[in-house]
Amino acid sequence: MRNNLKKIKIGVLGGAFNPPHFGHLKIAQIAKEKLKLDEIIFIPYGKPPLKKIGLAKAEDRLKMVSLLIEGVGGFKVSDYEVKKKGKSYTIETIKYLKKKYKNSEIYWIIGEDSLREIIEGKWKGKLKVLDLANFVVFLRPNSQFNLKTLPKELEKKKRNVLKKVILIKRKIPISASEIREKIKKGEKVNKFLPKKVLRYIEKRRLYE
């Protein structure tokens, strides 16, 4: 018997969320609307492959993401990478999600820098990771990146795989690193974060 059930379209936004902010919400909302996704799952890194300086504890970042998306319909957070032993790799997380959500299409949301890392072969699984999910890449407003004009030196297979990537131009006014720097300097960041997240940061004395 054929399975005629409509596939659920799941967007996944992975990252450090160090801290999570309105920019993350905006990216998720844009992707959800443009691609007509049924839901977005936020997945904070547990232990990233590359060491990140000034990274808050995984449990704190998980809690902050929960506070960020609280009350937002269609958004939820997963503790998969936080609870997973060892380093977090995108290719392994995608395989886990495909197994958990069998009747689904996965849309993995990343930034332009992450796409460049994949092209350069820095991610585990290299280009194979692009075959496992739809990749949605948010580009900077002034980005010159264009899939139609990929460098000629790229192998044919690499060029063909990358043509399946979905590109979206973005305009995000703040980054997590800028927020951390402002907190360290004692500057106000209330316009970049929900009050609940800011209160949590202050209570836990994060990024001071």
Short mmCIF file of C-alpha atoms in Angstrom, two decimals:
data_model
loop_
_atom_site.label_atom_id
_atom_site.label_comp_id
_atom_site.label_asym_id
_atom_site.label_seq_id
_atom_site.Cartn_x
_atom_site.Cartn_y
_atom_site.Cartn_z
CA MET A 1 0.00 0.00 0.00
CA ARG A 2 1.40 3.36 -1.03
CA ASN A 3 1.90 6.04 1.57
CA ASN A 4 -0.01 9.07 0.31
CA LEU A 5 0.51 11.11 3.45
CA LYS A 6 1.78 14.59 2.74
CA LYS A 7 5.35 15.07 3.92
CA ILE A 8 5.88 17.49 6.79
CA LYS A 9 8.31 20.28 5.93
CA ILE A 10 10.65 20.82 8.88
CA GLY A 11 13.10 23.69 9.07
CA VAL A 12 16.13 23.23 11.31
CA LEU A 13 18.17 26.11 12.68
CA GLY A 14 21.30 24.83 14.38
CA GLY A 15 23.92 27.00 15.98
CA ALA A 16 25.72 28.16 19.08
CA PHE A 17 22.93 30.58 20.10
CA ASN A 18 25.52 32.33 22.23
CA PRO A 19 23.21 34.09 23.04
CA PRO A 20 20.02 33.59 20.99
CA HIS A 21 18.56 36.89 19.78
CA PHE A 22 15.89 38.52 17.61
CA GLY A 23 18.04 37.92 14.52
CA HIS A 24 17.66 34.16 14.98
CA LEU A 25 13.90 34.57 15.23
CA LYS A 26 13.83 36.69 12.08
CA ILE A 27 15.82 34.12 10.08
CA ALA A 28 13.49 31.32 11.22
CA GLN A 29 10.37 33.36 10.43
CA ILE A 30 11.61 34.31 6.95
CA ALA A 31 12.49 30.69 6.13
CA LYS A 32 9.16 29.43 7.47
CA GLU A 33 7.16 31.92 5.39
CA LYS A 34 9.18 31.72 2.16
CA LEU A 35 9.40 27.92 2.08
CA LYS A 36 6.00 27.26 3.70
CA LEU A 37 7.56 25.13 6.44
CA ASP A 38 5.29 23.40 8.94
CA GLU A 39 7.64 23.94 11.85
CA ILE A 40 11.12 25.09 12.82
CA ILE A 41 13.35 23.17 15.23
CA PHE A 42 16.13 25.10 16.96
CA ILE A 43 19.10 22.88 17.84
CA PRO A 44 21.86 24.43 20.00
CA TYR A 45 25.34 22.96 19.64
CA GLY A 46 26.40 20.58 22.37
CA LYS A 47 30.13 20.33 21.81
CA PRO A 48 30.98 21.88 18.42
CA PRO A 49 33.77 20.32 16.29
CA LEU A 50 35.74 23.57 16.38
CA LYS A 51 36.46 25.06 19.79
CA LYS A 52 34.62 28.33 20.35
CA ILE A 53 36.03 30.88 22.80
CA GLY A 54 33.51 32.39 25.22
CA LEU A 55 30.87 29.74 24.60
CA ALA A 56 28.30 29.61 27.41
CA LYS A 57 27.42 26.20 28.84
CA ALA A 58 25.19 24.10 26.59
CA GLU A 59 22.47 23.92 29.25
CA ASP A 60 22.37 27.73 29.50
CA ARG A 61 22.13 28.16 25.73
CA LEU A 62 19.40 25.53 25.52
CA LYS A 63 17.39 27.33 28.20
CA MET A 64 17.85 30.70 26.47
CA VAL A 65 16.58 29.29 23.17
CA SER A 66 13.53 27.92 25.00
CA LEU A 67 12.88 31.41 26.38
CA LEU A 68 13.47 33.02 22.96
CA ILE A 69 10.81 30.95 21.18
CA GLU A 70 8.36 30.66 24.08
CA GLY A 71 4.84 31.31 22.80
CA VAL A 72 5.85 31.34 19.10
CA GLY A 73 3.66 28.94 17.14
CA GLY A 74 5.44 26.33 15.03
CA PHE A 75 8.80 26.82 16.77
CA LYS A 76 10.38 24.30 19.13
CA VAL A 77 13.78 23.45 20.56
CA SER A 78 15.64 20.13 20.57
CA ASP A 79 18.18 19.07 23.19
CA TYR A 80 19.58 16.33 20.93
CA GLU A 81 23.06 17.82 20.46
CA VAL A 82 23.25 19.12 24.03
CA LYS A 83 22.63 15.65 25.46
CA LYS A 84 24.64 13.82 22.82
CA LYS A 85 28.03 12.53 23.95
CA GLY A 86 30.99 13.78 22.00
CA LYS A 87 31.17 16.47 19.34
CA SER A 88 28.17 17.66 17.33
CA TYR A 89 28.23 17.08 13.58
CA THR A 90 25.48 18.27 11.23
CA ILE A 91 25.52 15.09 9.15
CA GLU A 92 24.79 12.98 12.24
CA THR A 93 22.03 15.30 13.44
CA ILE A 94 20.32 15.21 10.03
CA LYS A 95 20.38 11.40 10.04
CA TYR A 96 18.86 11.41 13.54
CA LEU A 97 16.08 13.80 12.47
CA LYS A 98 15.29 11.79 9.33
CA LYS A 99 14.96 8.68 11.45
CA LYS A 100 12.78 10.44 14.03
CA TYR A 101 10.58 12.28 11.52
CA LYS A 102 10.22 9.63 8.82
CA ASN A 103 7.50 11.33 6.78
CA SER A 104 9.27 14.65 6.47
CA GLU A 105 11.45 16.90 4.35
CA ILE A 106 14.32 18.50 6.25
CA TYR A 107 15.38 22.09 5.46
CA TRP A 108 18.68 22.86 7.18
CA ILE A 109 19.18 26.60 7.67
CA ILE A 110 22.75 27.96 7.64
CA GLY A 111 24.69 31.15 6.97
CA GLU A 112 26.93 31.99 4.05
CA ASP A 113 30.13 31.23 5.99
CA SER A 114 28.90 27.71 6.74
CA LEU A 115 28.20 27.07 3.05
CA ARG A 116 31.73 28.17 2.19
CA GLU A 117 33.06 25.73 4.81
CA ILE A 118 31.08 22.91 3.15
CA ILE A 119 32.44 23.85 -0.29
CA GLU A 120 35.97 23.83 1.16
CA GLY A 121 35.38 20.34 2.61
CA LYS A 122 35.63 21.39 6.26
CA TRP A 123 32.41 19.68 7.40
CA LYS A 124 32.21 16.00 8.33
CA GLY A 125 30.85 14.13 5.33
CA LYS A 126 31.87 17.05 3.10
CA LEU A 127 29.41 17.39 0.17
CA LYS A 128 27.50 14.26 1.21
CA VAL A 129 25.78 16.36 3.86
CA LEU A 130 24.04 18.32 1.07
CA ASP A 131 22.43 15.12 -0.25
CA LEU A 132 20.69 14.40 3.06
CA ALA A 133 18.59 17.56 3.33
CA ASN A 134 17.55 20.76 1.60
CA PHE A 135 20.03 23.47 2.57
CA VAL A 136 18.71 27.00 3.02
CA VAL A 137 21.51 29.57 3.02
CA PHE A 138 21.05 33.12 4.29
CA LEU A 139 23.38 35.52 2.48
CA ARG A 140 24.54 38.92 3.64
CA PRO A 141 22.81 41.86 1.85
CA ASN A 142 26.05 42.79 0.01
CA SER A 143 27.04 39.20 -0.76
CA GLN A 144 28.42 38.44 -4.22
CA PHE A 145 27.86 34.70 -3.82
CA ASN A 146 25.92 33.20 -6.72
CA LEU A 147 25.38 29.52 -7.48
CA LYS A 148 25.25 30.29 -11.21
CA THR A 149 28.76 31.70 -11.14
CA LEU A 150 30.55 29.11 -9.03
CA PRO A 151 34.30 28.97 -9.62
CA LYS A 152 35.17 26.94 -12.72
CA GLU A 153 37.76 24.97 -10.75
CA LEU A 154 35.00 23.27 -8.76
CA GLU A 155 34.48 19.69 -9.88
CA LYS A 156 31.31 19.02 -11.88
CA LYS A 157 29.78 16.93 -9.07
CA LYS A 158 30.31 19.71 -6.55
CA ARG A 159 28.73 22.29 -8.86
CA ASN A 160 25.70 20.06 -9.50
CA VAL A 161 25.13 19.34 -5.80
CA LEU A 162 25.38 23.02 -4.88
CA LYS A 163 22.76 23.98 -7.46
CA LYS A 164 20.17 22.34 -5.19
CA VAL A 165 20.92 24.82 -2.39
CA ILE A 166 18.27 27.47 -1.66
CA LEU A 167 19.65 31.01 -1.26
CA ILE A 168 17.91 33.82 0.65
CA LYS A 169 19.29 37.36 1.08
CA ARG A 170 19.09 38.58 4.65
CA LYS A 171 19.45 41.76 6.64
CA ILE A 172 20.12 40.95 10.28
CA PRO A 173 21.13 44.05 12.28
CA ILE A 174 23.07 42.32 15.06
CA SER A 175 25.23 39.28 15.74
CA ALA A 176 25.70 37.22 18.90
CA SER A 177 29.37 38.27 19.12
CA GLU A 178 28.36 41.96 19.08
CA ILE A 179 25.80 41.31 21.83
CA ARG A 180 28.41 39.55 23.97
CA GLU A 181 30.80 42.46 23.50
CA LYS A 182 28.13 44.98 24.51
CA ILE A 183 27.27 42.97 27.63
CA LYS A 184 30.95 42.80 28.54
CA LYS A 185 31.18 46.59 28.22
CA GLY A 186 28.02 47.09 30.27
CA GLU A 187 26.08 48.51 27.30
CA LYS A 188 22.33 48.02 26.83
CA VAL A 189 21.22 45.11 24.64
CA ASN A 190 17.49 45.07 25.42
CA LYS A 191 16.51 45.89 21.82
CA PHE A 192 18.31 42.77 20.55
CA LEU A 193 16.93 40.21 23.03
CA PRO A 194 13.57 39.35 24.61
CA LYS A 195 13.33 40.45 28.25
CA LYS A 196 13.16 36.82 29.39
CA VAL A 197 16.48 36.00 27.74
CA LEU A 198 18.14 39.16 29.05
CA ARG A 199 16.95 38.47 32.60
CA TYR A 200 18.37 34.94 32.35
CA ILE A 201 21.75 36.29 31.17
CA GLU A 202 21.84 38.79 34.03
CA LYS A 203 20.81 36.23 36.63
CA ARG A 204 23.46 33.74 35.47
CA ARG A 205 26.03 36.53 34.93
CA LEU A 206 26.80 35.26 31.43
CA TYR A 207 29.27 37.02 29.11
CA GLU A 208 30.55 39.41 31.80
#
